[in-house]
Amino acid sequence: MKEPEKMEEQREEAAENAAETQQPEEAAGGADESAEAAETAEADRSGDTEQAAEDPRYLELQRLADDNYQRFLRAQADFDNYRRRTLKEKEELSKYASAKLISELLPVVDNFQRALKAGGEAANDSAYSKGIEMIYRQFVQVLENEGLKAMNPVGQPFDPELHQAIMQVESEEYGEGIVVEVVQEGYWLKDKVIRPAMVKVSQ
């Protein structure tokens, strides 16, 4: 091989070796520059956050956001309470829907009882009395199916929530403050007093 050609090949090999050595260095340099850029951006963001936190406008917006969140929580709690109260009122309304009608029918029951008592005294075995008694029992059964229940307070301590005392009487059978006689029946409608009993109480 001629001397000039040999020298040319050596120069090309040297250039190739130099290029291969320079590429990793450039890659490493690029990675370092990227890391530095990321750190700089993070520092800039941190600085912006700190500056925003000290900005009065930012503080005012944060306060308004907190106030609105608290209002939202209170409104949600109020709505939950309203929903529970509405459901309870709906249940109460459904449970005692017939209360007004039954209250108006109780005087009819009283008259039936008086008629039965008078009929029994006049002609206990008459067909008329038996017919009235059958109607009365059927009528009372309908009301009981709706939840009506007589109190039957004789022998129980007087309770102003349940009884209406119209008279105090002497009693050898009961102690003081005990219901000894019912003048007018009192009734429950399910678990609610629909009419207190009119009673005589021992003294």
mmCIF file of C-alpha atoms in Angstrom:
data_model
loop_
_atom_site.group_PDB
_atom_site.id
_atom_site.type_symbol
_atom_site.label_atom_id
_atom_site.label_comp_id
_atom_site.label_asym_id
_atom_site.label_seq_id
_atom_site.Cartn_x
_atom_site.Cartn_y
_atom_site.Cartn_z
ATOM 1 C CA MET A 1 0.000 0.000 0.000
ATOM 2 C CA LYS A 2 1.201 3.427 -0.813
ATOM 3 C CA GLU A 3 2.190 5.720 1.993
ATOM 4 C CA PRO A 4 -0.415 8.473 1.275
ATOM 5 C CA GLU A 5 -3.281 5.943 1.263
ATOM 6 C CA LYS A 6 -2.130 4.447 4.568
ATOM 7 C CA MET A 7 -1.997 7.847 6.189
ATOM 8 C CA GLU A 8 -5.510 8.628 4.905
ATOM 9 C CA GLU A 9 -6.915 5.451 6.487
ATOM 10 C CA GLN A 10 -5.280 6.302 9.824
ATOM 11 C CA ARG A 11 -6.869 9.756 9.774
ATOM 12 C CA GLU A 12 -10.358 8.262 9.123
ATOM 13 C CA GLU A 13 -9.976 5.757 11.975
ATOM 14 C CA ALA A 14 -8.902 8.534 14.327
ATOM 15 C CA ALA A 15 -11.907 10.637 13.344
ATOM 16 C CA GLU A 16 -14.269 7.710 13.907
ATOM 17 C CA ASN A 17 -12.787 7.008 17.357
ATOM 18 C CA ALA A 18 -13.117 10.672 18.298
ATOM 19 C CA ALA A 19 -16.773 10.715 17.194
ATOM 20 C CA GLU A 20 -17.583 7.572 19.220
ATOM 21 C CA THR A 21 -15.971 9.084 22.317
ATOM 22 C CA GLN A 22 -17.841 12.378 21.918
ATOM 23 C CA GLN A 23 -21.364 10.795 21.641
ATOM 24 C CA PRO A 24 -21.532 9.380 25.248
ATOM 25 C CA GLU A 25 -20.162 12.642 26.569
ATOM 26 C CA GLU A 26 -22.835 14.591 24.703
ATOM 27 C CA ALA A 27 -25.552 12.195 25.970
ATOM 28 C CA ALA A 28 -24.328 12.562 29.524
ATOM 29 C CA GLY A 29 -24.212 16.294 29.103
ATOM 30 C CA GLY A 30 -27.786 16.290 27.751
ATOM 31 C CA ALA A 31 -29.033 14.266 30.726
ATOM 32 C CA ASP A 32 -27.363 16.636 33.126
ATOM 33 C CA GLU A 33 -28.931 19.599 31.371
ATOM 34 C CA SER A 34 -32.410 17.934 31.520
ATOM 35 C CA ALA A 35 -32.048 17.267 35.255
ATOM 36 C CA GLU A 36 -30.954 20.830 35.851
ATOM 37 C CA ALA A 37 -33.928 22.113 33.841
ATOM 38 C CA ALA A 38 -36.358 19.949 35.861
ATOM 39 C CA GLU A 39 -34.865 21.173 39.153
ATOM 40 C CA THR A 40 -35.115 24.750 37.944
ATOM 41 C CA ALA A 41 -38.776 24.290 36.935
ATOM 42 C CA GLU A 42 -39.597 22.695 40.301
ATOM 43 C CA ALA A 43 -37.902 25.525 42.122
ATOM 44 C CA ASP A 44 -39.829 28.026 40.028
ATOM 45 C CA ARG A 45 -43.117 26.279 40.874
ATOM 46 C CA SER A 46 -42.262 26.218 44.578
ATOM 47 C CA GLY A 47 -41.420 29.855 44.432
ATOM 48 C CA ASP A 48 -44.686 30.633 42.643
ATOM 49 C CA THR A 49 -46.640 28.684 45.296
ATOM 50 C CA GLU A 50 -44.943 30.505 48.138
ATOM 51 C CA GLN A 51 -45.568 33.827 46.461
ATOM 52 C CA ALA A 52 -49.224 32.906 45.845
ATOM 53 C CA ALA A 53 -49.655 31.865 49.478
ATOM 54 C CA GLU A 54 -48.452 35.303 50.532
ATOM 55 C CA ASP A 55 -50.631 37.097 47.972
ATOM 56 C CA PRO A 56 -53.683 38.733 49.698
ATOM 57 C CA ARG A 57 -55.862 37.870 46.724
ATOM 58 C CA TYR A 58 -54.940 34.197 47.038
ATOM 59 C CA LEU A 59 -55.670 34.277 50.772
ATOM 60 C CA GLU A 60 -59.066 35.892 50.136
ATOM 61 C CA LEU A 61 -59.963 33.277 47.513
ATOM 62 C CA GLN A 62 -58.907 30.500 49.891
ATOM 63 C CA ARG A 63 -61.078 31.973 52.649
ATOM 64 C CA LEU A 64 -64.081 32.188 50.303
ATOM 65 C CA ALA A 65 -63.534 28.577 49.208
ATOM 66 C CA ASP A 66 -63.461 27.415 52.841
ATOM 67 C CA ASP A 67 -66.620 29.395 53.655
ATOM 68 C CA ASN A 68 -68.460 27.937 50.675
ATOM 69 C CA TYR A 69 -67.414 24.418 51.669
ATOM 70 C CA GLN A 70 -68.696 24.934 55.210
ATOM 71 C CA ARG A 71 -71.989 26.273 53.829
ATOM 72 C CA PHE A 72 -72.261 23.200 51.639
ATOM 73 C CA LEU A 73 -71.753 20.893 54.631
ATOM 74 C CA ARG A 74 -74.398 22.741 56.653
ATOM 75 C CA ALA A 75 -76.861 22.689 53.750
ATOM 76 C CA GLN A 76 -76.321 18.966 53.309
ATOM 77 C CA ALA A 77 -76.913 18.328 57.022
ATOM 78 C CA ASP A 78 -80.081 20.475 56.958
ATOM 79 C CA PHE A 79 -81.370 18.576 53.949
ATOM 80 C CA ASP A 80 -80.731 15.212 55.636
ATOM 81 C CA ASN A 81 -82.626 16.394 58.730
ATOM 82 C CA TYR A 82 -85.489 17.672 56.571
ATOM 83 C CA ARG A 83 -85.687 14.354 54.709
ATOM 84 C CA ARG A 84 -85.795 12.341 57.948
ATOM 85 C CA ARG A 85 -88.423 14.682 59.438
ATOM 86 C CA THR A 86 -90.552 14.470 56.291
ATOM 87 C CA LEU A 87 -90.398 10.674 56.279
ATOM 88 C CA LYS A 88 -91.419 10.578 59.950
ATOM 89 C CA GLU A 89 -94.347 12.958 59.342
ATOM 90 C CA LYS A 90 -95.422 10.863 56.369
ATOM 91 C CA GLU A 91 -95.365 7.710 58.494
ATOM 92 C CA GLU A 92 -97.349 9.453 61.242
ATOM 93 C CA LEU A 93 -99.911 10.699 58.736
ATOM 94 C CA SER A 94 -100.320 7.240 57.260
ATOM 95 C CA LYS A 95 -100.520 5.611 60.687
ATOM 96 C CA TYR A 96 -103.227 7.922 62.034
ATOM 97 C CA ALA A 97 -105.044 8.754 58.789
ATOM 98 C CA SER A 98 -108.321 7.397 60.197
ATOM 99 C CA ALA A 99 -108.082 9.216 63.554
ATOM 100 C CA LYS A 100 -110.540 12.005 62.666
ATOM 101 C CA LEU A 101 -113.149 9.608 61.316
ATOM 102 C CA ILE A 102 -112.889 7.275 64.289
ATOM 103 C CA SER A 103 -113.162 10.212 66.698
ATOM 104 C CA GLU A 104 -116.411 11.221 65.046
ATOM 105 C CA LEU A 105 -117.713 7.646 65.222
ATOM 106 C CA LEU A 106 -117.054 7.202 68.956
ATOM 107 C CA PRO A 107 -120.315 8.972 69.973
ATOM 108 C CA VAL A 108 -122.108 6.436 67.787
ATOM 109 C CA VAL A 109 -120.435 3.683 69.792
ATOM 110 C CA ASP A 110 -121.570 5.398 72.995
ATOM 111 C CA ASN A 111 -125.168 5.485 71.757
ATOM 112 C CA PHE A 112 -125.009 1.828 70.819
ATOM 113 C CA GLN A 113 -123.844 1.011 74.328
ATOM 114 C CA ARG A 114 -126.674 3.029 75.860
ATOM 115 C CA ALA A 115 -129.235 1.388 73.567
ATOM 116 C CA LEU A 116 -127.964 -2.063 74.475
ATOM 117 C CA LYS A 117 -128.137 -1.251 78.153
ATOM 118 C CA ALA A 118 -131.678 0.130 77.902
ATOM 119 C CA GLY A 119 -132.811 -2.751 75.701
ATOM 120 C CA GLY A 120 -131.329 -5.294 78.027
ATOM 121 C CA GLU A 121 -133.164 -3.837 80.970
ATOM 122 C CA ALA A 122 -136.465 -3.746 79.053
ATOM 123 C CA ALA A 123 -136.418 -7.060 77.202
ATOM 124 C CA ASN A 124 -133.235 -9.014 77.484
ATOM 125 C CA ASP A 125 -134.285 -11.829 75.171
ATOM 126 C CA SER A 126 -136.024 -9.789 72.491
ATOM 127 C CA ALA A 127 -134.984 -10.143 68.848
ATOM 128 C CA TYR A 128 -134.584 -6.390 68.676
ATOM 129 C CA SER A 129 -131.973 -6.334 71.410
ATOM 130 C CA LYS A 130 -130.065 -9.190 69.824
ATOM 131 C CA GLY A 131 -130.092 -7.427 66.469
ATOM 132 C CA ILE A 132 -128.749 -4.213 67.973
ATOM 133 C CA GLU A 133 -126.052 -6.153 69.796
ATOM 134 C CA MET A 134 -124.945 -7.881 66.600
ATOM 135 C CA ILE A 135 -124.719 -4.551 64.755
ATOM 136 C CA TYR A 136 -122.767 -3.059 67.640
ATOM 137 C CA ARG A 137 -120.270 -5.907 67.742
ATOM 138 C CA GLN A 138 -119.748 -5.726 63.986
ATOM 139 C CA PHE A 139 -119.257 -1.980 64.158
ATOM 140 C CA VAL A 140 -116.757 -2.240 67.001
ATOM 141 C CA GLN A 141 -114.880 -4.996 65.156
ATOM 142 C CA VAL A 142 -114.417 -2.712 62.155
ATOM 143 C CA LEU A 143 -112.995 0.011 64.410
ATOM 144 C CA GLU A 144 -110.722 -2.450 66.213
ATOM 145 C CA ASN A 145 -109.352 -3.573 62.866
ATOM 146 C CA GLU A 146 -108.281 0.043 62.342
ATOM 147 C CA GLY A 147 -106.372 -0.013 65.639
ATOM 148 C CA LEU A 148 -109.029 1.190 68.097
ATOM 149 C CA LYS A 149 -108.779 -0.303 71.574
ATOM 150 C CA ALA A 150 -110.769 0.432 74.751
ATOM 151 C CA MET A 151 -108.752 1.417 77.825
ATOM 152 C CA ASN A 152 -110.637 -0.510 80.537
ATOM 153 C CA PRO A 153 -109.106 1.574 83.350
ATOM 154 C CA VAL A 154 -111.099 0.242 86.351
ATOM 155 C CA GLY A 155 -108.700 -0.762 89.114
ATOM 156 C CA GLN A 156 -105.812 1.261 87.669
ATOM 157 C CA PRO A 157 -104.229 4.333 89.276
ATOM 158 C CA PHE A 158 -105.661 7.600 87.994
ATOM 159 C CA ASP A 159 -103.524 9.048 85.185
ATOM 160 C CA PRO A 160 -104.407 12.560 83.940
ATOM 161 C CA GLU A 161 -102.851 11.706 80.583
ATOM 162 C CA LEU A 162 -105.338 8.866 80.120
ATOM 163 C CA HIS A 163 -108.309 9.663 82.345
ATOM 164 C CA GLN A 164 -110.662 12.549 82.966
ATOM 165 C CA ALA A 165 -111.936 12.498 86.542
ATOM 166 C CA ILE A 166 -115.474 13.782 86.947
ATOM 167 C CA MET A 167 -116.067 12.691 90.526
ATOM 168 C CA GLN A 168 -114.367 11.334 93.641
ATOM 169 C CA VAL A 169 -116.185 8.631 95.585
ATOM 170 C CA GLU A 170 -115.693 6.534 98.683
ATOM 171 C CA SER A 171 -114.581 2.971 97.973
ATOM 172 C CA GLU A 172 -114.096 -0.017 100.238
ATOM 173 C CA GLU A 173 -112.639 -2.091 97.411
ATOM 174 C CA TYR A 174 -109.931 0.275 96.149
ATOM 175 C CA GLY A 175 -107.378 2.552 97.757
ATOM 176 C CA GLU A 176 -107.095 6.270 97.221
ATOM 177 C CA GLY A 177 -106.537 7.537 93.687
ATOM 178 C CA ILE A 178 -107.794 4.398 91.909
ATOM 179 C CA VAL A 179 -110.339 4.410 89.072
ATOM 180 C CA VAL A 180 -113.468 2.720 90.411
ATOM 181 C CA GLU A 181 -115.966 3.327 87.604
ATOM 182 C CA VAL A 182 -116.012 4.348 83.947
ATOM 183 C CA VAL A 183 -118.658 6.893 82.952
ATOM 184 C CA GLN A 184 -117.537 7.117 79.333
ATOM 185 C CA GLU A 185 -115.080 4.753 77.666
ATOM 186 C CA GLY A 186 -111.615 5.978 76.743
ATOM 187 C CA TYR A 187 -109.839 4.660 73.651
ATOM 188 C CA TRP A 188 -106.415 4.146 72.161
ATOM 189 C CA LEU A 189 -105.805 4.383 68.431
ATOM 190 C CA LYS A 190 -102.772 2.165 68.006
ATOM 191 C CA ASP A 191 -100.334 3.749 70.524
ATOM 192 C CA LYS A 192 -102.015 7.170 70.754
ATOM 193 C CA VAL A 193 -104.785 8.304 73.102
ATOM 194 C CA ILE A 194 -107.688 9.278 70.883
ATOM 195 C CA ARG A 195 -110.092 9.953 73.777
ATOM 196 C CA PRO A 196 -109.434 9.889 77.533
ATOM 197 C CA ALA A 197 -111.817 7.908 79.709
ATOM 198 C CA MET A 198 -114.283 9.790 81.900
ATOM 199 C CA VAL A 199 -114.011 8.110 85.295
ATOM 200 C CA LYS A 200 -114.861 8.170 88.980
ATOM 201 C CA VAL A 201 -111.864 8.019 91.310
ATOM 202 C CA SER A 202 -111.656 6.731 94.869
ATOM 203 C CA GLN A 203 -110.767 9.208 97.588
#
